[in-house]
Coordinates of C-alpha atoms in Angstrom, one line a residue:
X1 CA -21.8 3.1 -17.6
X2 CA -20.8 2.1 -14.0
X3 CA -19.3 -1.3 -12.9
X4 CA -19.8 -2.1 -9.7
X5 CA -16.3 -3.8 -8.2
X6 CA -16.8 -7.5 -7.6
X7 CA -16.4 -8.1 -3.2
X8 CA -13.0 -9.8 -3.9
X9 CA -11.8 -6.9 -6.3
X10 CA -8.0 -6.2 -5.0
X11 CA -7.9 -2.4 -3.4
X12 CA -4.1 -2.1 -2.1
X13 CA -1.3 0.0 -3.0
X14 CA 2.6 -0.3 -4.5
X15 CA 6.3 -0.2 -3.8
X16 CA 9.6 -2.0 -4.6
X17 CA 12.4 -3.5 -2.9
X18 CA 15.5 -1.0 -3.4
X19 CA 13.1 1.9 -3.3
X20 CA 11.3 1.4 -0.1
X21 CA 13.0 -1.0 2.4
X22 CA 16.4 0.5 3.0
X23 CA 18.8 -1.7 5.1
X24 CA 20.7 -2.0 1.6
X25 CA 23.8 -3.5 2.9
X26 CA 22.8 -4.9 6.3
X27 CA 21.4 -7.4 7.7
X28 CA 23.5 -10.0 5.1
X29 CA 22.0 -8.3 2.0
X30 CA 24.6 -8.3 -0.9
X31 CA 24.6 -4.9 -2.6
X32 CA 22.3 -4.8 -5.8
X33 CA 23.1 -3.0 -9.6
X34 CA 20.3 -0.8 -8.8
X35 CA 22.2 0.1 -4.9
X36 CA 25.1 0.7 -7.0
X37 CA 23.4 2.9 -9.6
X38 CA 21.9 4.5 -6.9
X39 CA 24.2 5.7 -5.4
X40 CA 26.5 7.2 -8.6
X41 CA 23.5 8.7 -9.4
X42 CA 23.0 10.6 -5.3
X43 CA 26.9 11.8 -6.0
X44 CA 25.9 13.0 -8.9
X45 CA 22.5 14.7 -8.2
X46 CA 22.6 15.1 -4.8
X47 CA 19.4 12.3 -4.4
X48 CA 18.9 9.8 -1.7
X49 CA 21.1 6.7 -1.9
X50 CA 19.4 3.3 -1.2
X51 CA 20.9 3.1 2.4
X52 CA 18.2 4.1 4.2
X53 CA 15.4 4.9 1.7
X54 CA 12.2 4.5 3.4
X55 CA 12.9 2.4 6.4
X56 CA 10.3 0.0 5.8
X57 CA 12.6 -2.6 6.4
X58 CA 12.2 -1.9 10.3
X59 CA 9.0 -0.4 10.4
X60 CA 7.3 -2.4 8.0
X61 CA 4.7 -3.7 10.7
X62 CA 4.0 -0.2 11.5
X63 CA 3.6 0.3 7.7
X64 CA 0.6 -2.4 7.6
X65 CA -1.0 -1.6 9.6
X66 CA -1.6 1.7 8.0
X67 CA -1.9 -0.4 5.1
X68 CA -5.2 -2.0 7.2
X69 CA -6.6 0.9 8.5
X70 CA -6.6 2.3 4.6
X71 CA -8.7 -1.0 3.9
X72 CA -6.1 -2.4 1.7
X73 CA -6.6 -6.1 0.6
X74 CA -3.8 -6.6 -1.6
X75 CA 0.1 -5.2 -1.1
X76 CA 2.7 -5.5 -4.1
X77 CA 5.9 -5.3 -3.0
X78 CA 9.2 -7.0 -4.4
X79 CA 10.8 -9.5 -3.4
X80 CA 15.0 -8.5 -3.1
X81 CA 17.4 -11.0 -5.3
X82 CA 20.4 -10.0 -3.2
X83 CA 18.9 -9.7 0.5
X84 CA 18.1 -13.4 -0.2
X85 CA 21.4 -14.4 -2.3
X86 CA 23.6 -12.1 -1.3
X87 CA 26.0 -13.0 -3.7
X88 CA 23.6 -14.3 -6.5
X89 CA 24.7 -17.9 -5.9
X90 CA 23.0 -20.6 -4.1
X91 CA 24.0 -19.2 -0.7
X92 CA 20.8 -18.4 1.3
X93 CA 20.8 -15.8 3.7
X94 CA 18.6 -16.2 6.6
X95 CA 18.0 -13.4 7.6
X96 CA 16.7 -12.1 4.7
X97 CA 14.6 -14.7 4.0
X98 CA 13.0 -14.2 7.1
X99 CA 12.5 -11.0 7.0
X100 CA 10.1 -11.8 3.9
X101 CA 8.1 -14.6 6.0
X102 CA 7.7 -11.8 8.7
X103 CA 6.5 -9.4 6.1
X104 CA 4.4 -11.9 4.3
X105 CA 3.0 -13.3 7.6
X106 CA 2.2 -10.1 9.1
X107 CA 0.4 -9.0 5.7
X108 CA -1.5 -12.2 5.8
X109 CA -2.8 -12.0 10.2
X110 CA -4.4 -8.5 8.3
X111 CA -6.1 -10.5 5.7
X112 CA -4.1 -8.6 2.9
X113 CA -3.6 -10.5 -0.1
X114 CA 0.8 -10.4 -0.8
X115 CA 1.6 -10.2 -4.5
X116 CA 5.2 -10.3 -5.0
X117 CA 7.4 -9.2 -8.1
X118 CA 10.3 -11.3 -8.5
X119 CA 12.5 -8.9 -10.2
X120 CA 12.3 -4.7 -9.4
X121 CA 15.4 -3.8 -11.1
X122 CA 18.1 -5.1 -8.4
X123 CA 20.0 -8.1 -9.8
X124 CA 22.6 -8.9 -7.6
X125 CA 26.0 -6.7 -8.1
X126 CA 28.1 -9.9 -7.7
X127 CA 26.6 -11.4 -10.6
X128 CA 27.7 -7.8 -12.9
X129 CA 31.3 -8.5 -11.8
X130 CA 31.1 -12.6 -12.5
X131 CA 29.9 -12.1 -16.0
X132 CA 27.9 -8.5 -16.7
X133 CA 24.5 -9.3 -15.5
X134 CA 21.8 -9.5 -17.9
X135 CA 24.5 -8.9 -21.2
X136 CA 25.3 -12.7 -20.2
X137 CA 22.8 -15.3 -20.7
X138 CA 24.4 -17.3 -17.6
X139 CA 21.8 -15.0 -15.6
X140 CA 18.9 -16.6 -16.9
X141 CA 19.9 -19.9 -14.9
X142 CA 20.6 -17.9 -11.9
X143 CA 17.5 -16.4 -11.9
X144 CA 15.7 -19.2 -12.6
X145 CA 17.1 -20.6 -9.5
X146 CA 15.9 -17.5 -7.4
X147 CA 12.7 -17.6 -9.0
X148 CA 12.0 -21.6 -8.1
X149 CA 13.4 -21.1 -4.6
X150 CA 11.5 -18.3 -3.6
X151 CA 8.2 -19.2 -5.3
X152 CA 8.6 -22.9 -3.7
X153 CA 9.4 -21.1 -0.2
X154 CA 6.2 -18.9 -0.4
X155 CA 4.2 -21.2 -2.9
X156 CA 1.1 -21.6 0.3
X157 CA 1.1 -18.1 0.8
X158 CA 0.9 -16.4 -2.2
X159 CA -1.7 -16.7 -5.5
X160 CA -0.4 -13.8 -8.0
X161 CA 3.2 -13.9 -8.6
X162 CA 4.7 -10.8 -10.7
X163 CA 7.7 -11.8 -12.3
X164 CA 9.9 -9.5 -14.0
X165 CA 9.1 -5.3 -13.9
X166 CA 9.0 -3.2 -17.1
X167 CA 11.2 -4.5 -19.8
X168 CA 10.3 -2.1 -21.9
X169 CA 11.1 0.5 -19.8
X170 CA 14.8 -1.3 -19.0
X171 CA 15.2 -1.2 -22.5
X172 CA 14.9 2.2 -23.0
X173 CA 16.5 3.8 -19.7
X174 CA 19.0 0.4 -19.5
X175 CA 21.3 2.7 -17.6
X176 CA 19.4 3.6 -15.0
X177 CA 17.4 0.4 -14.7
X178 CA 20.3 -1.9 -15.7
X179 CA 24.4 -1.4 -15.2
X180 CA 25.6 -1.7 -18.7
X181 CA 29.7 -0.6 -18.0
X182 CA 30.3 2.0 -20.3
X183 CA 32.4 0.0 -23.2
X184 CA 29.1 -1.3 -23.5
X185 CA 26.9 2.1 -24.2
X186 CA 26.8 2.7 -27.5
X187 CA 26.2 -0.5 -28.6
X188 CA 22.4 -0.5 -28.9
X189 CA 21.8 -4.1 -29.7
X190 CA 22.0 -5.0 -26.7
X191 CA 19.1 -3.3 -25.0
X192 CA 17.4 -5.8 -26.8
X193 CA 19.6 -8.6 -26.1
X194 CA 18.8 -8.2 -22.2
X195 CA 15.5 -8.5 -23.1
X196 CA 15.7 -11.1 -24.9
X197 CA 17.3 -12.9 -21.4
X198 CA 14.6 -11.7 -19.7
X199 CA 12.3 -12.9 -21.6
X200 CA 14.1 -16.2 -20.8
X201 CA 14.0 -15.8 -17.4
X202 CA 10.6 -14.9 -17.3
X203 CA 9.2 -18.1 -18.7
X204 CA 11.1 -20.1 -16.4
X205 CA 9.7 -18.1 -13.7
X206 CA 6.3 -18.6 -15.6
X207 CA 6.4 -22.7 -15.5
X208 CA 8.1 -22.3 -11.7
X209 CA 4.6 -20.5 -10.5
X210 CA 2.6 -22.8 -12.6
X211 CA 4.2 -26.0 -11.3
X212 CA 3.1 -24.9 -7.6
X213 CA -0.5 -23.9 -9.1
X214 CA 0.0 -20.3 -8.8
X215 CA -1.0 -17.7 -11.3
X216 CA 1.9 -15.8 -13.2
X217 CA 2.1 -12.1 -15.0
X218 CA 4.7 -9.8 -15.6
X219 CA 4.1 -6.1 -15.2
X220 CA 4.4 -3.6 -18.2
X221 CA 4.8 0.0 -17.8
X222 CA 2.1 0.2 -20.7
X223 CA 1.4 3.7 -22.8
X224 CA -0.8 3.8 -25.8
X225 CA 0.7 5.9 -28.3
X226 CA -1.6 8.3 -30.2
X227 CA -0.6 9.7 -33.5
X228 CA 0.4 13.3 -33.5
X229 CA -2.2 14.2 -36.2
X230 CA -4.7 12.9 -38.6
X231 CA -2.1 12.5 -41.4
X232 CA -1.8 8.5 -42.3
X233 CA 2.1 9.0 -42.1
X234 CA 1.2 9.6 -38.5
X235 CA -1.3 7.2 -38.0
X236 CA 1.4 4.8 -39.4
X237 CA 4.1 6.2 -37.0
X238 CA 1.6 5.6 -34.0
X239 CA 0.9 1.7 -35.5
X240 CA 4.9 1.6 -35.3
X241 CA 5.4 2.8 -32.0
X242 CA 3.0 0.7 -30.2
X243 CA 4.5 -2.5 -32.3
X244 CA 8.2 -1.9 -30.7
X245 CA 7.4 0.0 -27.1
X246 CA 4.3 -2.2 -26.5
X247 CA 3.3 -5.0 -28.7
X248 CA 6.9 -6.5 -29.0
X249 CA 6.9 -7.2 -25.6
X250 CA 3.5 -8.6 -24.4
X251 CA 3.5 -10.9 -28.1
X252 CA 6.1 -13.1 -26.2
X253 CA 4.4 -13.1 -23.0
X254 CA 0.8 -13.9 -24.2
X255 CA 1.5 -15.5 -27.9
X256 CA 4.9 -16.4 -27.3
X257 CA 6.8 -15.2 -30.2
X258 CA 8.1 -11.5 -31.2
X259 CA 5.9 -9.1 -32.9
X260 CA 6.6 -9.3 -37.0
X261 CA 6.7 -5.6 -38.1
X262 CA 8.8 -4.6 -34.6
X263 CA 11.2 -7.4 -35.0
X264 CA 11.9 -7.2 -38.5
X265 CA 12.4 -3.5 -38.1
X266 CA 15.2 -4.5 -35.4
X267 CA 17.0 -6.6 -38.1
X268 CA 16.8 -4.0 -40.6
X269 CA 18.9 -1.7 -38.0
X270 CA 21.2 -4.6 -36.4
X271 CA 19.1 -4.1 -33.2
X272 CA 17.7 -7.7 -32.9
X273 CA 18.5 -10.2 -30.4
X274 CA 21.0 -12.9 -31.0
X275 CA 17.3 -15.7 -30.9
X276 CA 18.7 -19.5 -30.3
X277 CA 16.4 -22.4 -32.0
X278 CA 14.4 -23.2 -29.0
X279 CA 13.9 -20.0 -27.5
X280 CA 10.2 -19.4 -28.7
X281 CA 9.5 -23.1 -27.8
X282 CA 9.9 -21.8 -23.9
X283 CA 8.1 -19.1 -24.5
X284 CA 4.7 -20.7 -26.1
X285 CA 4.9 -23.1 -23.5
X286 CA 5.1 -21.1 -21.0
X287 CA 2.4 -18.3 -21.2
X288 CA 1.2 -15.7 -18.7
X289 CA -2.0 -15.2 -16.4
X290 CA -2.5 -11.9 -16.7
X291 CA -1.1 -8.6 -17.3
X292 CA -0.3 -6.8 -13.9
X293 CA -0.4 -2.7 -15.9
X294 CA 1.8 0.2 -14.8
X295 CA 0.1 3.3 -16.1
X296 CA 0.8 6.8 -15.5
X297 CA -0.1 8.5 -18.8
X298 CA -0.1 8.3 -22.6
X299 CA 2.2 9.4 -25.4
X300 CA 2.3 10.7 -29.1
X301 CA 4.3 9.4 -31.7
X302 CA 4.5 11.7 -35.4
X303 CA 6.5 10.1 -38.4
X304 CA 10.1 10.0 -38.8
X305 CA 12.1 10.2 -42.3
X306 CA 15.3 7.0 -42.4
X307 CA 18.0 9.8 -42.0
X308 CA 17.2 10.9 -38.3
X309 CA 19.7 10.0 -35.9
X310 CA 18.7 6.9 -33.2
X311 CA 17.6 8.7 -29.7
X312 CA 16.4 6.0 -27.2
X313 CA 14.4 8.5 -24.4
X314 CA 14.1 11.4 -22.9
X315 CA 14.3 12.5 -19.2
X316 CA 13.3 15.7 -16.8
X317 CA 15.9 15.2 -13.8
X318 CA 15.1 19.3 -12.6
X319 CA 11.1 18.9 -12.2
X320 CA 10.9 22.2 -14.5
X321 CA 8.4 21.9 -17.5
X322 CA 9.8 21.5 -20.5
X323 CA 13.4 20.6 -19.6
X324 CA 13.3 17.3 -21.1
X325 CA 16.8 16.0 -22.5
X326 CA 15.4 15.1 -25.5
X327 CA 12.6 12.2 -27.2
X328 CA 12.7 8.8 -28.9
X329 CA 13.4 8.7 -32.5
X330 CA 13.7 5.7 -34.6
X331 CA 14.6 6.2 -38.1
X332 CA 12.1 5.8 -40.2
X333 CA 9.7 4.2 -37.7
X334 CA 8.5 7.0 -35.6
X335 CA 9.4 9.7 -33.4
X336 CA 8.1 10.7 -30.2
X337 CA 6.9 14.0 -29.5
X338 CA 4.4 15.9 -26.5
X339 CA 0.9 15.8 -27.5
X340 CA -0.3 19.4 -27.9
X341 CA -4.3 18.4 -26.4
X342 CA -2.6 17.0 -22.7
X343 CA -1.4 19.0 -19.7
X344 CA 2.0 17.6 -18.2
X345 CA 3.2 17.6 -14.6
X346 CA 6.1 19.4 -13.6
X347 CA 8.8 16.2 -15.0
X348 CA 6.5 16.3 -18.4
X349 CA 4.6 13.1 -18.0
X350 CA 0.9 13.9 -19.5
X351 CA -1.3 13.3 -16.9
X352 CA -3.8 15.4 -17.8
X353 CA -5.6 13.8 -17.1
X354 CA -5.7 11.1 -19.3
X355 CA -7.6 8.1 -18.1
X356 CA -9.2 7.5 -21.2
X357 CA -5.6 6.7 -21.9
X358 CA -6.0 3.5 -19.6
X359 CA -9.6 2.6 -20.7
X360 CA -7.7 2.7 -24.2
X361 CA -5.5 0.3 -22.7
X362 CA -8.1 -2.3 -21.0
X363 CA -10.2 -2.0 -24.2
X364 CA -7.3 -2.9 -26.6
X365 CA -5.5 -5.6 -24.5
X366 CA -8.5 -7.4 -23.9
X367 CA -9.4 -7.6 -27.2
X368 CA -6.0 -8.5 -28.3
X369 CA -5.3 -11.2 -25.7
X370 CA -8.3 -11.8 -23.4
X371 CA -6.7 -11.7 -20.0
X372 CA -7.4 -10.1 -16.9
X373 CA -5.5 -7.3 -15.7
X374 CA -4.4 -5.7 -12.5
X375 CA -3.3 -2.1 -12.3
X376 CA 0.1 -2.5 -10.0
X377 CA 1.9 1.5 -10.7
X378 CA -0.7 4.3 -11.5
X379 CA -0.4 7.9 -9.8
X380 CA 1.5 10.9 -9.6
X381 CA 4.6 12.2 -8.5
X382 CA 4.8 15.8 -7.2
X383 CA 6.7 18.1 -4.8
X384 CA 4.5 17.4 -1.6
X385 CA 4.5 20.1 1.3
X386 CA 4.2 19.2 4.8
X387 CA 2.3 22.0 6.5
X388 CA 3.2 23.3 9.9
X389 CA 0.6 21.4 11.7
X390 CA 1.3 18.0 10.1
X391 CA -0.9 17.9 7.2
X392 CA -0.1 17.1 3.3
X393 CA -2.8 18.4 1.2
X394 CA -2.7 16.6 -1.9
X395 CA -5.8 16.8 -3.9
X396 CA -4.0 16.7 -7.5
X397 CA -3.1 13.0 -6.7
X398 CA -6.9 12.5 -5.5
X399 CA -8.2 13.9 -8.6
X400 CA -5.7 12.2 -10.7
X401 CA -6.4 8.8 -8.8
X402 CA -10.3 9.3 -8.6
X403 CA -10.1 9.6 -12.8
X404 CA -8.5 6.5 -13.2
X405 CA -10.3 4.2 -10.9
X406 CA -13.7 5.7 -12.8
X407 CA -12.0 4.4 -15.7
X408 CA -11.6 1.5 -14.6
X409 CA -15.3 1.1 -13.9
X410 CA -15.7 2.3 -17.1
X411 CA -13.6 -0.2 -19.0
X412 CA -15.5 -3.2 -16.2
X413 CA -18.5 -2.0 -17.3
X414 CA -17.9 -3.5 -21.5
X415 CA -16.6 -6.5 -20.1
X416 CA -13.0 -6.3 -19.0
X417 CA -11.7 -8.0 -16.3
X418 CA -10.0 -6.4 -13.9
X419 CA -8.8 -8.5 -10.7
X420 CA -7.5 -5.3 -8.4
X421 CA -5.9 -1.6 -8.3
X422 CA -2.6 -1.0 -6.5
X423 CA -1.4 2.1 -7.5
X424 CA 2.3 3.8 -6.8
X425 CA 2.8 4.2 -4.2
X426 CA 1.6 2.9 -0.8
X427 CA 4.0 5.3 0.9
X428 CA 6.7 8.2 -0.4
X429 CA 9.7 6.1 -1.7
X430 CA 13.2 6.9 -3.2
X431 CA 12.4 7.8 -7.1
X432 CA 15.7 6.4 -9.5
X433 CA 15.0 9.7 -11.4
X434 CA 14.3 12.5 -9.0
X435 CA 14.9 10.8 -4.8
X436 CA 12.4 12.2 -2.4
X437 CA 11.7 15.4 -4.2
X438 CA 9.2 13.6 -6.4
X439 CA 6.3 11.8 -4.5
X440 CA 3.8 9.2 -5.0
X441 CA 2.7 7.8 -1.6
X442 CA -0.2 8.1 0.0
X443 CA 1.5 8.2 3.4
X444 CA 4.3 10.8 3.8
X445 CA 7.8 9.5 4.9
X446 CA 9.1 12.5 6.4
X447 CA 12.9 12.6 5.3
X448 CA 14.6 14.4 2.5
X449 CA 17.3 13.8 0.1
X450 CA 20.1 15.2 2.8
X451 CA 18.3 13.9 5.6
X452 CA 16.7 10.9 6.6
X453 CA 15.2 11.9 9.8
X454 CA 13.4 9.5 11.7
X455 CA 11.4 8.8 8.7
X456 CA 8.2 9.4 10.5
X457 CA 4.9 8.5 9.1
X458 CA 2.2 10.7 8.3
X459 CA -1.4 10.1 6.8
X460 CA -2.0 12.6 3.5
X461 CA -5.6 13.4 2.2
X462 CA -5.4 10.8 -0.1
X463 CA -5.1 8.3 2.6
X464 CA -7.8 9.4 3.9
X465 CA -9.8 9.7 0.6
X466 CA -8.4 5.9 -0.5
X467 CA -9.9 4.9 2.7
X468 CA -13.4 5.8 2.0
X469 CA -13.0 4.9 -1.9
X470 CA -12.1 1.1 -0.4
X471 CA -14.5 1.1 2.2
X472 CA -17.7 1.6 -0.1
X473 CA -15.7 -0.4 -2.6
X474 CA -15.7 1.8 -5.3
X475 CA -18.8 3.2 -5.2
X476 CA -17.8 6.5 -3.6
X477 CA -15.2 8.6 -5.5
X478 CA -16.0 12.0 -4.2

């Protein structure tokens, strides 16, 4: 059953702020957690730091209009907390805020819808060393304040406002998406306490958008967990998994309260957030749009007996199969585990591909909440080679990327709404886990880890094949 895409359906493409735009502590930016962790993590690994990244900073014109001759509509990007408040105070800086009215202006003379996130990871580093970030509920103020300046400052340009990225994944990685100082680490209730901020913030950046008449929705990295086997222990494993790594977090944003069985499960374990009376009021009154979806792949959950030690994720930082550091395992809840019926790529993600996985995903949500989606992340990351004449040949990510959109038709064609696609990413970017050995775009930046380069741009075969899918709107996937 084929959809056909409505004529104002969203075709662009993805980035973020820290891992795209470089110029990290220039130009009157104020260094970010994420520059900071960023750059422990290049001394550590050897990646690229945030310094430079992709450029796109000064070649972001350049950038869009590659972005226009791929047919793109739609560009999300983020929006920079520290290149506008340097020091996360009220202190504007100029120059950073224009730099967002040229991008947003030169995105708009191309007819090329600007959807910004509000949050990408980068809370200002001065606001760590006033009061430790997101620990402190101080930082929902300040980034309300953020949030209502820059949504009243852009408020005629801009319809679809993202407002915070992947709290679920912050939650589990909270070291690599989130500077928690080390006195800090081993006290697990308080992943879920910076949640619970941002959950805070997000409202207030909810009823900001709302009071300028724009439309408001947070973006999930969103997996459906399957059950490792038929065995209801399993089954019940998989019902757990997708309460706490999924349902806990889009309850609040669409129903506005926590999900029963996940929170209670987090009191059980002295996990749960420190809740204050009025904290659910904000959140019923303040409900989302729609659900802006990072997919990539699913994942497979198998019971867990109460004696297992806590494990909050598991990570490939070598790009060899089967090197993962380890999975998640809560105690009697669930565990998670590779499914045996999916291939993986070369960090174990199972792409396999599995874009039933994200029709699994329209089907349910819609169901459960009855709101339009837009896909913001989907793709796949892999060691790129530039050939001697020029050329990247990537047909993995067109075969992984023509699976998904069919999906999506799919998923259109019994009734979901679906308002664009912008997968990850519009160009190569610096990844937080792996730098510029792992690839998404679907324009080469031609740098590497030790050496920026001039960070030329060059078109893959998935630009070109985007370009066609966009042009016939859909309708040609081959």
């Amino acid at each position: 059953m084929k959809q056909r895409f409505p004529e104002n359906f969203l075709w662009g493409a993805s980035t973020s702020a820290y891992q795209v735009e470089g110029a990290a502590i220039t130009h009157g930016k104020g260094l970010s957690q994420q520059d900071f962790i960023n750059n422990n993590r290049s001394e550590k690994f050897g990646f690229a730091d945030t310094s430079i990244a992709s450029d796109h900073y000064h070649h972001f014109k350049e950038d869009i209009r590659l972005f226009k001759e791929m047919g793109f509509t739609s560009y999300r990007f983020s929006i920079a907390w520290s290149r506008i408040f340097p020091k996360g105070d009220h202190q504007v800086n100029e120059e950073g805020l224009q730099f967002y009215r040229d991008l947003i202006a030169e995105l708009k003379a191309n007819d090329i819808e600007p959807i910004p996130t509000l949050y990408h990871y980068d809370l200002p580093w001065a606001l760590v060393e006033k009061y430790e970030g997101w620990l402190s509920r101080e930082v929902v103020e300040d980034f309300g304040y953020f949030a209502k300046f820059v949504v009243n400052e852009f408020k005629n340009d801009v319809k679809y406002w993202i407002t915070i990225n992947e709290q679920n994944i912050i939650v589990q990685y909270w070291t690599q998406k989130c500077y928690v100082p080390e006195k800090y680490q081993s006290q697990n209730q308080l992943r879920y306490q910076i949640n619970h901020h941002m959950n805070l913030a997000q409202a207030l950046a909810v009823k900001y958008i709302h009071e300028v008449g724009g439309l408001a929705g947070p973006a999930l990295g969103y997996a459906p967990v399957y059950a490792r086997t038929c065995k209801p222990e399993d089954q019940l494993a998989a019902l757990n998994a997708n309460d706490l790594r999924n349902f806990y977090y889009l309850d609040v944003y669409f129903k506005g309260y926590y999900t029963d069985a996940a929170f209670n499960y987090l009191k059980q374990h002295q996990l749960a957030p420190e809740v204050f009376d009025d904290d659910e009021t904000l959140f019923s009154q303040n409900i989302s749009d729609f659900l802006a979806v990072n997919y990539y792949d699913s994942q497979c959950a198998h019971a867990c007996p109460e004696g297992a030690d806590h494990a909050w994720s598991g990570y490939n930082l070598t790009g060899k199969k089967g090197d993962m550091s380890g999975f998640e395992t809560h105690p009697g809840f669930y565990q998670m585990c590779p499914n045996p019926e999916l291939r993986t790529t070369d960090w174990d993600w199972d792409w396999a591909i599995d874009p039933i996985g994200l029709e699994i995903v329209y089907r349910d949500l819609y169901t459960r909440y009855r709101i339009p989606f837009m896909i913001t992340e989907n793709g796949l990351g892999a060691r790129d080679e530039l050939t001697s004449d020029g050329k990247v040949h990537d047909d993995y990510r067109i075969a992984y990327l023509r699976e998904h959109i069919a999906a999506t038709q799919r998923a259109m064609g019994l009734g979901v709404q679906v308002l664009g696609y912008m997968p990850w990413s519009a160009l190569d970017l610096l990844s937080t886990s792996n730098g510029y050995n792992k690839r998404y775009g679907l324009i080469y930046v031609d740098r590497t880890d030790d050496d920026p380069k001039t960070c030329q741009r060059i078109k893959k075969d998935s630009f070109n094949w985007y370009k066609k899918v966009i042009a016939s709107n859909g309708t040609d996937l081959s």
